PDB file of C-alpha atoms and ligand atoms in Angstrom:
ATOM      1  CA  MET A   1     -55.545  70.389 131.561  1.00  0.00           C
ATOM      2  CA  ASN A   2     -57.687  73.365 132.444  1.00  0.00           C
ATOM      3  CA  THR A   3     -58.969  73.680 135.949  1.00  0.00           C
ATOM      4  CA  LYS A   4     -62.606  74.431 136.405  1.00  0.00           C
ATOM      5  CA  GLY A   5     -63.182  77.745 138.076  1.00  0.00           C
ATOM      6  CA  GLY A   6     -65.738  80.123 139.459  1.00  0.00           C
ATOM      7  CA  GLY A   7     -65.587  82.076 142.658  1.00  0.00           C
ATOM      8  CA  ALA A   8     -62.587  83.791 144.140  1.00  0.00           C
ATOM      9  CA  MET A   9     -61.085  80.930 146.109  1.00  0.00           C
ATOM     10  CA  PRO A  10     -57.944  79.223 144.904  1.00  0.00           C
ATOM     11  CA  ARG A  11     -58.241  75.582 143.923  1.00  0.00           C
ATOM     12  CA  LYS A  12     -57.149  72.847 146.255  1.00  0.00           C
ATOM     13  CA  SER A  13     -53.506  72.183 146.618  1.00  0.00           C
ATOM     14  CA  SER A  14     -51.572  69.439 148.293  1.00  0.00           C
ATOM     15  CA  ASN A  15     -49.626  72.159 150.119  1.00  0.00           C
ATOM     16  CA  ARG A  16     -52.041  74.673 151.556  1.00  0.00           C
ATOM     17  CA  ARG A  17     -49.341  76.911 153.004  1.00  0.00           C
ATOM     18  CA  THR A  18     -47.815  77.648 149.619  1.00  0.00           C
ATOM     19  CA  ALA A  19     -51.064  77.745 147.621  1.00  0.00           C
ATOM     20  CA  LYS A  20     -52.404  80.866 149.315  1.00  0.00           C
ATOM     21  CA  PRO A  21     -53.294  83.750 147.060  1.00  0.00           C
ATOM     22  CA  THR A  22     -50.966  86.635 147.546  1.00  0.00           C
ATOM     23  CA  ASN A  23     -51.020  90.354 147.171  1.00  0.00           C
ATOM     24  CA  SER A  24     -47.499  90.823 148.456  1.00  0.00           C
ATOM     25  CA  ARG A  25     -44.038  89.711 147.439  1.00  0.00           C
ATOM     26  CA  ALA A  26     -43.525  86.045 148.275  1.00  0.00           C
ATOM     27  CA  ALA A  27     -41.222  85.387 151.174  1.00  0.00           C
ATOM     28  CA  GLY A  28     -38.843  82.513 151.785  1.00  0.00           C
ATOM     29  CA  PRO A  29     -35.838  80.985 150.092  1.00  0.00           C
ATOM     30  CA  PRO A  30     -35.488  81.143 146.274  1.00  0.00           C
ATOM     31  CA  SER A  31     -36.534  77.541 145.643  1.00  0.00           C
ATOM     32  CA  ARG A  32     -39.695  78.001 147.682  1.00  0.00           C
ATOM     33  CA  ARG A  33     -40.478  81.282 145.964  1.00  0.00           C
ATOM     34  CA  ALA A  34     -40.022  79.647 142.569  1.00  0.00           C
ATOM     35  CA  ALA A  35     -42.335  76.782 143.494  1.00  0.00           C
ATOM     36  CA  GLU A  36     -44.935  79.242 144.769  1.00  0.00           C
ATOM     37  CA  THR A  37     -44.689  81.309 141.593  1.00  0.00           C
ATOM     38  CA  SER A  38     -45.146  78.166 139.493  1.00  0.00           C
ATOM     39  CA  ARG A  39     -48.298  77.287 141.368  1.00  0.00           C
ATOM     40  CA  ARG A  40     -49.551  80.862 141.132  1.00  0.00           C
ATOM     41  CA  VAL A  41     -49.008  80.807 137.363  1.00  0.00           C
ATOM     42  CA  LEU A  42     -51.165  77.705 137.009  1.00  0.00           C
ATOM     43  CA  HIS A  43     -54.020  79.436 138.837  1.00  0.00           C
ATOM     44  CA  ILE A  44     -53.617  82.547 136.709  1.00  0.00           C
ATOM     45  CA  LEU A  45     -53.641  80.488 133.512  1.00  0.00           C
ATOM     46  CA  ALA A  46     -56.735  78.573 134.568  1.00  0.00           C
ATOM     47  CA  ARG A  47     -58.618  81.781 135.409  1.00  0.00           C
ATOM     48  CA  LEU A  48     -57.641  83.505 132.190  1.00  0.00           C
ATOM     49  CA  LYS A  49     -58.645  80.481 130.097  1.00  0.00           C
ATOM     50  CA  LEU A  50     -62.071  80.591 131.683  1.00  0.00           C
ATOM     51  CA  ALA A  51     -62.353  84.343 131.176  1.00  0.00           C
ATOM     52  CA  TYR A  52     -61.231  84.265 127.525  1.00  0.00           C
ATOM     53  CA  PRO A  53     -62.277  80.899 126.073  1.00  0.00           C
ATOM     54  CA  ASP A  54     -62.032  82.210 122.501  1.00  0.00           C
ATOM     55  CA  ALA A  55     -58.553  83.728 122.817  1.00  0.00           C
ATOM     56  CA  ARG A  56     -56.731  83.509 119.516  1.00  0.00           C
ATOM     57  CA  CYS A  57     -54.483  85.456 117.196  1.00  0.00           C
ATOM     58  CA  ALA A  58     -56.199  88.750 116.355  1.00  0.00           C
ATOM     59  CA  LEU A  59     -54.471  89.063 112.976  1.00  0.00           C
ATOM     60  CA  LEU A  60     -56.742  87.632 110.281  1.00  0.00           C
ATOM     61  CA  HIS A  61     -54.951  85.017 108.172  1.00  0.00           C
ATOM     62  CA  ARG A  62     -55.536  81.822 106.229  1.00  0.00           C
ATOM     63  CA  ASP A  63     -52.033  80.419 106.137  1.00  0.00           C
ATOM     64  CA  ALA A  64     -48.469  80.994 107.273  1.00  0.00           C
ATOM     65  CA  TYR A  65     -47.704  83.356 104.388  1.00  0.00           C
ATOM     66  CA  GLN A  66     -50.605  85.618 105.290  1.00  0.00           C
ATOM     67  CA  LEU A  67     -49.693  85.526 108.973  1.00  0.00           C
ATOM     68  CA  ILE A  68     -46.032  86.405 108.463  1.00  0.00           C
ATOM     69  CA  VAL A  69     -47.068  89.346 106.270  1.00  0.00           C
ATOM     70  CA  ALA A  70     -49.694  90.518 108.779  1.00  0.00           C
ATOM     71  CA  THR A  71     -47.251  90.200 111.677  1.00  0.00           C
ATOM     72  CA  ILE A  72     -44.593  92.257 109.888  1.00  0.00           C
ATOM     73  CA  LEU A  73     -47.248  94.889 109.173  1.00  0.00           C
ATOM     74  CA  SER A  74     -48.384  94.912 112.816  1.00  0.00           C
ATOM     75  CA  ALA A  75     -45.174  96.510 114.107  1.00  0.00           C
ATOM     76  CA  GLN A  76     -46.116  99.868 115.651  1.00  0.00           C
ATOM     77  CA  CYS A  77     -49.654  99.403 114.325  1.00  0.00           C
ATOM     78  CA  THR A  78     -52.941  98.066 115.677  1.00  0.00           C
ATOM     79  CA  ASP A  79     -54.200  94.632 114.665  1.00  0.00           C
ATOM     80  CA  ALA A  80     -57.461  96.248 113.555  1.00  0.00           C
ATOM     81  CA  ARG A  81     -55.623  98.519 111.131  1.00  0.00           C
ATOM     82  CA  VAL A  82     -53.604  95.604 109.752  1.00  0.00           C
ATOM     83  CA  ASN A  83     -56.808  93.629 109.233  1.00  0.00           C
ATOM     84  CA  MET A  84     -58.186  96.507 107.178  1.00  0.00           C
ATOM     85  CA  VAL A  85     -55.139  96.501 104.919  1.00  0.00           C
ATOM     86  CA  THR A  86     -54.441  92.813 104.368  1.00  0.00           C
ATOM     87  CA  PRO A  87     -57.480  91.761 102.279  1.00  0.00           C
ATOM     88  CA  ALA A  88     -56.456  94.014  99.383  1.00  0.00           C
ATOM     89  CA  PHE A  89     -52.808  93.097  99.926  1.00  0.00           C
ATOM     90  CA  PHE A  90     -53.487  89.364  99.648  1.00  0.00           C
ATOM     91  CA  THR A  91     -55.660  89.853  96.593  1.00  0.00           C
ATOM     92  CA  ARG A  92     -52.738  91.587  94.874  1.00  0.00           C
ATOM     93  CA  TYR A  93     -50.012  89.363  96.354  1.00  0.00           C
ATOM     94  CA  PRO A  94     -51.565  85.972  97.199  1.00  0.00           C
ATOM     95  CA  ASP A  95     -48.282  84.158  97.811  1.00  0.00           C
ATOM     96  CA  ALA A  96     -44.582  84.668  98.390  1.00  0.00           C
ATOM     97  CA  GLY A  97     -43.821  84.213  94.691  1.00  0.00           C
ATOM     98  CA  ARG A  98     -45.998  87.172  93.684  1.00  0.00           C
ATOM     99  CA  LEU A  99     -44.713  89.333  96.522  1.00  0.00           C
ATOM    100  CA  ALA A 100     -41.106  88.516  95.641  1.00  0.00           C
ATOM    101  CA  ARG A 101     -41.650  90.127  92.221  1.00  0.00           C
ATOM    102  CA  ALA A 102     -43.508  93.175  93.570  1.00  0.00           C
ATOM    103  CA  LYS A 103     -42.369  96.736  93.033  1.00  0.00           C
ATOM    104  CA  GLN A 104     -41.494  98.634  96.192  1.00  0.00           C
ATOM    105  CA  ARG A 105     -43.776 101.576  95.358  1.00  0.00           C
ATOM    106  CA  ASP A 106     -46.767  99.312  94.718  1.00  0.00           C
ATOM    107  CA  VAL A 107     -46.375  97.582  98.085  1.00  0.00           C
ATOM    108  CA  GLU A 108     -45.891 100.931  99.820  1.00  0.00           C
ATOM    109  CA  ALA A 109     -49.152 102.233  98.385  1.00  0.00           C
ATOM    110  CA  LEU A 110     -51.076  99.267  99.788  1.00  0.00           C
ATOM    111  CA  ILE A 111     -49.627  99.375 103.311  1.00  0.00           C
ATOM    112  CA  GLN A 112     -49.123 103.102 103.811  1.00  0.00           C
ATOM    113  CA  SER A 113     -51.703 103.390 106.605  1.00  0.00           C
ATOM    114  CA  THR A 114     -49.844 100.883 108.802  1.00  0.00           C
ATOM    115  CA  GLY A 115     -46.933 103.273 109.350  1.00  0.00           C
ATOM    116  CA  PHE A 116     -43.219 102.820 108.658  1.00  0.00           C
ATOM    117  CA  PHE A 117     -44.433 101.673 105.258  1.00  0.00           C
ATOM    118  CA  ARG A 118     -41.157 102.092 103.361  1.00  0.00           C
ATOM    119  CA  ASN A 119     -39.246  99.830 105.731  1.00  0.00           C
ATOM    120  CA  LYS A 120     -42.119  97.376 105.928  1.00  0.00           C
ATOM    121  CA  ALA A 121     -42.428  97.211 102.126  1.00  0.00           C
ATOM    122  CA  ARG A 122     -38.687  96.623 101.801  1.00  0.00           C
ATOM    123  CA  ASN A 123     -38.773  93.872 104.425  1.00  0.00           C
ATOM    124  CA  LEU A 124     -41.861  92.210 102.981  1.00  0.00           C
ATOM    125  CA  ILE A 125     -40.369  91.969  99.502  1.00  0.00           C
ATOM    126  CA  ALA A 126     -36.995  90.811 100.821  1.00  0.00           C
ATOM    127  CA  MET A 127     -38.695  88.250 103.051  1.00  0.00           C
ATOM    128  CA  ALA A 128     -40.670  86.884 100.119  1.00  0.00           C
ATOM    129  CA  GLN A 129     -37.572  86.754  97.895  1.00  0.00           C
ATOM    130  CA  ALA A 130     -35.720  84.766 100.577  1.00  0.00           C
ATOM    131  CA  VAL A 131     -38.678  82.403 100.979  1.00  0.00           C
ATOM    132  CA  VAL A 132     -38.696  81.787  97.235  1.00  0.00           C
ATOM    133  CA  ALA A 133     -34.921  81.438  96.950  1.00  0.00           C
ATOM    134  CA  ASP A 134     -34.297  79.321 100.045  1.00  0.00           C
ATOM    135  CA  HIS A 135     -37.580  77.531 100.764  1.00  0.00           C
ATOM    136  CA  ARG A 136     -39.257  76.993  97.385  1.00  0.00           C
ATOM    137  CA  GLY A 137     -41.857  79.620  98.189  1.00  0.00           C
ATOM    138  CA  GLU A 138     -43.057  77.935 101.394  1.00  0.00           C
ATOM    139  CA  ILE A 139     -42.812  79.657 104.770  1.00  0.00           C
ATOM    140  CA  PRO A 140     -40.298  77.620 106.824  1.00  0.00           C
ATOM    141  CA  ARG A 141     -41.305  75.867 110.047  1.00  0.00           C
ATOM    142  CA  THR A 142     -38.299  76.326 112.288  1.00  0.00           C
ATOM    143  CA  MET A 143     -37.228  79.206 114.489  1.00  0.00           C
ATOM    144  CA  ALA A 144     -33.761  79.324 112.909  1.00  0.00           C
ATOM    145  CA  GLU A 145     -35.086  79.475 109.349  1.00  0.00           C
ATOM    146  CA  LEU A 146     -37.773  82.017 110.147  1.00  0.00           C
ATOM    147  CA  HIS A 147     -35.412  84.188 112.144  1.00  0.00           C
ATOM    148  CA  ALA A 148     -33.010  84.242 109.195  1.00  0.00           C
ATOM    149  CA  LEU A 149     -35.643  85.881 106.962  1.00  0.00           C
ATOM    150  CA  PRO A 150     -35.381  89.665 106.453  1.00  0.00           C
ATOM    151  CA  GLY A 151     -37.652  91.595 108.820  1.00  0.00           C
ATOM    152  CA  VAL A 152     -38.447  88.538 110.940  1.00  0.00           C
ATOM    153  CA  GLY A 153     -37.382  88.636 114.579  1.00  0.00           C
ATOM    154  CA  ARG A 154     -38.036  86.126 117.311  1.00  0.00           C
ATOM    155  CA  LYS A 155     -41.419  87.681 118.111  1.00  0.00           C
ATOM    156  CA  THR A 156     -42.700  87.327 114.540  1.00  0.00           C
ATOM    157  CA  ALA A 157     -41.271  83.811 114.306  1.00  0.00           C
ATOM    158  CA  ASN A 158     -43.078  82.831 117.511  1.00  0.00           C
ATOM    159  CA  VAL A 159     -46.362  84.209 116.174  1.00  0.00           C
ATOM    160  CA  VAL A 160     -46.022  82.227 112.936  1.00  0.00           C
ATOM    161  CA  LEU A 161     -44.832  78.989 114.529  1.00  0.00           C
ATOM    162  CA  GLY A 162     -47.495  79.038 117.229  1.00  0.00           C
ATOM    163  CA  ASN A 163     -50.498  80.235 115.270  1.00  0.00           C
ATOM    164  CA  ALA A 164     -49.925  79.006 111.722  1.00  0.00           C
ATOM    165  CA  PHE A 165     -48.136  75.730 112.475  1.00  0.00           C
ATOM    166  CA  GLY A 166     -49.223  74.907 116.028  1.00  0.00           C
ATOM    167  CA  ILE A 167     -45.600  74.689 117.166  1.00  0.00           C
ATOM    168  CA  ASN A 168     -44.909  75.949 120.697  1.00  0.00           C
ATOM    169  CA  GLU A 169     -41.326  77.059 120.229  1.00  0.00           C
ATOM    170  CA  GLY A 170     -41.457  80.190 122.381  1.00  0.00           C
ATOM    171  CA  ILE A 171     -43.720  82.858 123.840  1.00  0.00           C
ATOM    172  CA  THR A 172     -44.633  86.018 121.961  1.00  0.00           C
ATOM    173  CA  VAL A 173     -43.748  89.005 124.132  1.00  0.00           C
ATOM    174  CA  ASP A 174     -45.447  92.252 123.159  1.00  0.00           C
ATOM    175  CA  THR A 175     -46.141  95.377 125.211  1.00  0.00           C
ATOM    176  CA  HIS A 176     -49.134  93.824 127.015  1.00  0.00           C
ATOM    177  CA  VAL A 177     -47.249  90.631 127.836  1.00  0.00           C
ATOM    178  CA  THR A 178     -44.297  92.689 129.051  1.00  0.00           C
ATOM    179  CA  ARG A 179     -46.487  94.833 131.296  1.00  0.00           C
ATOM    180  CA  LEU A 180     -48.557  91.996 132.755  1.00  0.00           C
ATOM    181  CA  ALA A 181     -45.550  89.742 133.307  1.00  0.00           C
ATOM    182  CA  GLY A 182     -44.080  92.559 135.387  1.00  0.00           C
ATOM    183  CA  LEU A 183     -47.261  93.295 137.335  1.00  0.00           C
ATOM    184  CA  LEU A 184     -47.733  89.595 138.060  1.00  0.00           C
ATOM    185  CA  ARG A 185     -44.069  89.383 139.114  1.00  0.00           C
ATOM    186  CA  LEU A 186     -43.342  86.594 136.686  1.00  0.00           C
ATOM    187  CA  THR A 187     -40.174  88.368 135.639  1.00  0.00           C
ATOM    188  CA  ARG A 188     -37.927  91.153 136.864  1.00  0.00           C
ATOM    189  CA  HIS A 189     -36.667  91.930 133.396  1.00  0.00           C
ATOM    190  CA  GLY A 190     -37.708  94.472 130.792  1.00  0.00           C
ATOM    191  CA  ASP A 191     -35.912  92.883 127.863  1.00  0.00           C
ATOM    192  CA  PRO A 192     -38.314  90.749 125.755  1.00  0.00           C
ATOM    193  CA  VAL A 193     -35.820  87.908 125.332  1.00  0.00           C
ATOM    194  CA  LYS A 194     -35.296  87.629 129.086  1.00  0.00           C
ATOM    195  CA  ILE A 195     -39.022  87.973 129.770  1.00  0.00           C
ATOM    196  CA  GLU A 196     -39.700  85.175 127.298  1.00  0.00           C
ATOM    197  CA  ARG A 197     -37.089  82.984 128.955  1.00  0.00           C
ATOM    198  CA  ASP A 198     -38.632  83.578 132.400  1.00  0.00           C
ATOM    199  CA  LEU A 199     -42.152  82.851 131.153  1.00  0.00           C
ATOM    200  CA  MET A 200     -41.038  79.697 129.352  1.00  0.00           C
ATOM    201  CA  ALA A 201     -39.624  78.411 132.626  1.00  0.00           C
ATOM    202  CA  LEU A 202     -42.931  78.993 134.414  1.00  0.00           C
ATOM    203  CA  ILE A 203     -45.604  78.136 131.861  1.00  0.00           C
ATOM    204  CA  PRO A 204     -46.375  74.651 130.533  1.00  0.00           C
ATOM    205  CA  ARG A 205     -45.167  74.335 126.934  1.00  0.00           C
ATOM    206  CA  ASP A 206     -48.618  73.470 125.620  1.00  0.00           C
ATOM    207  CA  ASP A 207     -49.748  76.943 126.697  1.00  0.00           C
ATOM    208  CA  TRP A 208     -46.870  78.982 125.248  1.00  0.00           C
ATOM    209  CA  THR A 209     -48.851  80.273 122.275  1.00  0.00           C
ATOM    210  CA  LEU A 210     -52.124  80.666 124.138  1.00  0.00           C
ATOM    211  CA  VAL A 211     -50.685  82.558 127.091  1.00  0.00           C
ATOM    212  CA  SER A 212     -49.759  85.507 124.890  1.00  0.00           C
ATOM    213  CA  HIS A 213     -53.320  85.783 123.592  1.00  0.00           C
ATOM    214  CA  LEU A 214     -54.681  85.542 127.139  1.00  0.00           C
ATOM    215  CA  LEU A 215     -52.389  88.227 128.526  1.00  0.00           C
ATOM    216  CA  ILE A 216     -52.988  90.515 125.534  1.00  0.00           C
ATOM    217  CA  LEU A 217     -56.763  90.239 125.927  1.00  0.00           C
ATOM    218  CA  HIS A 218     -56.541  90.787 129.671  1.00  0.00           C
ATOM    219  CA  GLY A 219     -54.271  93.770 129.122  1.00  0.00           C
ATOM    220  CA  ARG A 220     -56.698  95.299 126.631  1.00  0.00           C
ATOM    221  CA  GLN A 221     -59.907  94.615 128.523  1.00  0.00           C
ATOM    222  CA  VAL A 222     -59.136  94.661 132.252  1.00  0.00           C
ATOM    223  CA  CYS A 223     -55.528  95.311 133.198  1.00  0.00           C
ATOM    224  CA  ILE A 224     -55.424  98.481 131.158  1.00  0.00           C
ATOM    225  CA  ALA A 225     -52.251 100.527 131.338  1.00  0.00           C
ATOM    226  CA  ARG A 226     -52.549 103.408 133.824  1.00  0.00           C
ATOM    227  CA  ARG A 227     -56.087 102.418 134.826  1.00  0.00           C
ATOM    228  CA  PRO A 228     -56.191  98.695 135.645  1.00  0.00           C
ATOM    229  CA  ARG A 229     -59.639  97.507 136.730  1.00  0.00           C
ATOM    230  CA  CYS A 230     -58.418  95.421 139.654  1.00  0.00           C
ATOM    231  CA  ASP A 231     -61.904  95.202 141.184  1.00  0.00           C
ATOM    232  CA  ASP A 232     -63.111  93.347 138.068  1.00  0.00           C
ATOM    233  CA  CYS A 233     -59.999  91.229 137.612  1.00  0.00           C
ATOM    234  CA  VAL A 234     -60.377  87.440 137.703  1.00  0.00           C
ATOM    235  CA  ILE A 235     -56.742  87.001 138.712  1.00  0.00           C
ATOM    236  CA  ARG A 236     -56.575  89.675 141.388  1.00  0.00           C
ATOM    237  CA  ALA A 237     -56.230  87.004 144.117  1.00  0.00           C
ATOM    238  CA  TRP A 238     -52.990  85.909 142.443  1.00  0.00           C
ATOM    239  CA  CYS A 239     -51.637  89.320 141.525  1.00  0.00           C
ATOM    240  CA  PRO A 240     -49.012  90.939 143.756  1.00  0.00           C
ATOM    241  CA  SER A 241     -49.794  94.323 142.147  1.00  0.00           C
ATOM    242  CA  ALA A 242     -53.556  94.314 142.811  1.00  0.00           C
ATOM    243  CA  ARG A 243     -54.818  97.668 144.018  1.00  0.00           C
ATOM    244  CA  PRO A 244     -57.011  97.952 147.159  1.00  0.00           C
ATOM    245  CA  VAL A 245     -60.618  96.903 146.748  1.00  0.00           C
ATOM    246  CA  GLY A 246     -62.777  99.819 145.652  1.00  0.00           C
ATOM    247  CA  SER A 247     -59.881 101.955 144.439  1.00  0.00           C
ATOM    248  CA  THR A 248     -60.311 101.081 140.766  1.00  0.00           C
ATOM    249  CA  SER A 249     -64.097 101.186 140.468  1.00  0.00           C
ATOM    250  CA  ASP A 250     -65.561 103.648 137.961  1.00  0.00           C
TER     251      ASP A 250
HETATM  252  S1  SF4 B 301     -56.026  94.392 136.807  1.00  0.00           S
HETATM  253 FE1  SF4 B 301     -55.015  94.692 138.801  1.00  0.00          FE
HETATM  254  S2  SF4 B 301     -55.194  92.702 139.830  1.00  0.00           S
HETATM  255 FE2  SF4 B 301     -55.567  92.352 137.645  1.00  0.00          FE
HETATM  256  S3  SF4 B 301     -53.579  91.798 136.776  1.00  0.00           S
HETATM  257 FE3  SF4 B 301     -53.806  94.014 136.522  1.00  0.00          FE
HETATM  258  S4  SF4 B 301     -52.819  94.923 138.356  1.00  0.00           S
HETATM  259 FE4  SF4 B 301     -53.197  92.736 138.801  1.00  0.00          FE
END
């Protein structure tokens, strides 16, 4: 359940000592620190939900096939660029069956502007062939089956499961999520798998898909790399990395 927000004060807590906002590393024994971090995460989530009520997957898609293609194309590429490429791609290859029979050079020509187009074309065709051969042309709905497809890692599988099927199986960890999870001290790791594990332990499962969208939007709009706008940040009261007031104003 979302909390209703507004203002800079933290919401009420049954334990006022541990519900204080913090701009410094939490003190105390590990169990107490973990409990405090869990509470802090709930406040952060509530604030971000209020700030970004329309947060959703930025890759345009109509079904799981379109989303898995768009997500493969989004590696080392902006979502905006992918969204420029996919309409023509889906007109030419509307389903896995058509893509499975595509010629490498034809796919390359359509996706060239997304970068790494030879590898991406190879993976897209191989992915589609595996979907046709092993899943009757339908994108599978489990992490194990998705992860077994060529060119599909855990990140892509999480995107598809969460956004196309509404299945909260994990948390998508991209560069924004990695950076914000570190700044918010929700993890001490840099490896995406370990970051995901730490976030999954802190964040309610119902929010696993949404939290990635929230952190990505916040990372793009406010907590910008190298110039975070801490003065304008709705979660600054809960961020151990917040810069001094006035130091990030334009
Ligand atoms: S903008 Fe500043 S206060 Fe907000 S999350 Fe980033 S570092 Fe923390």
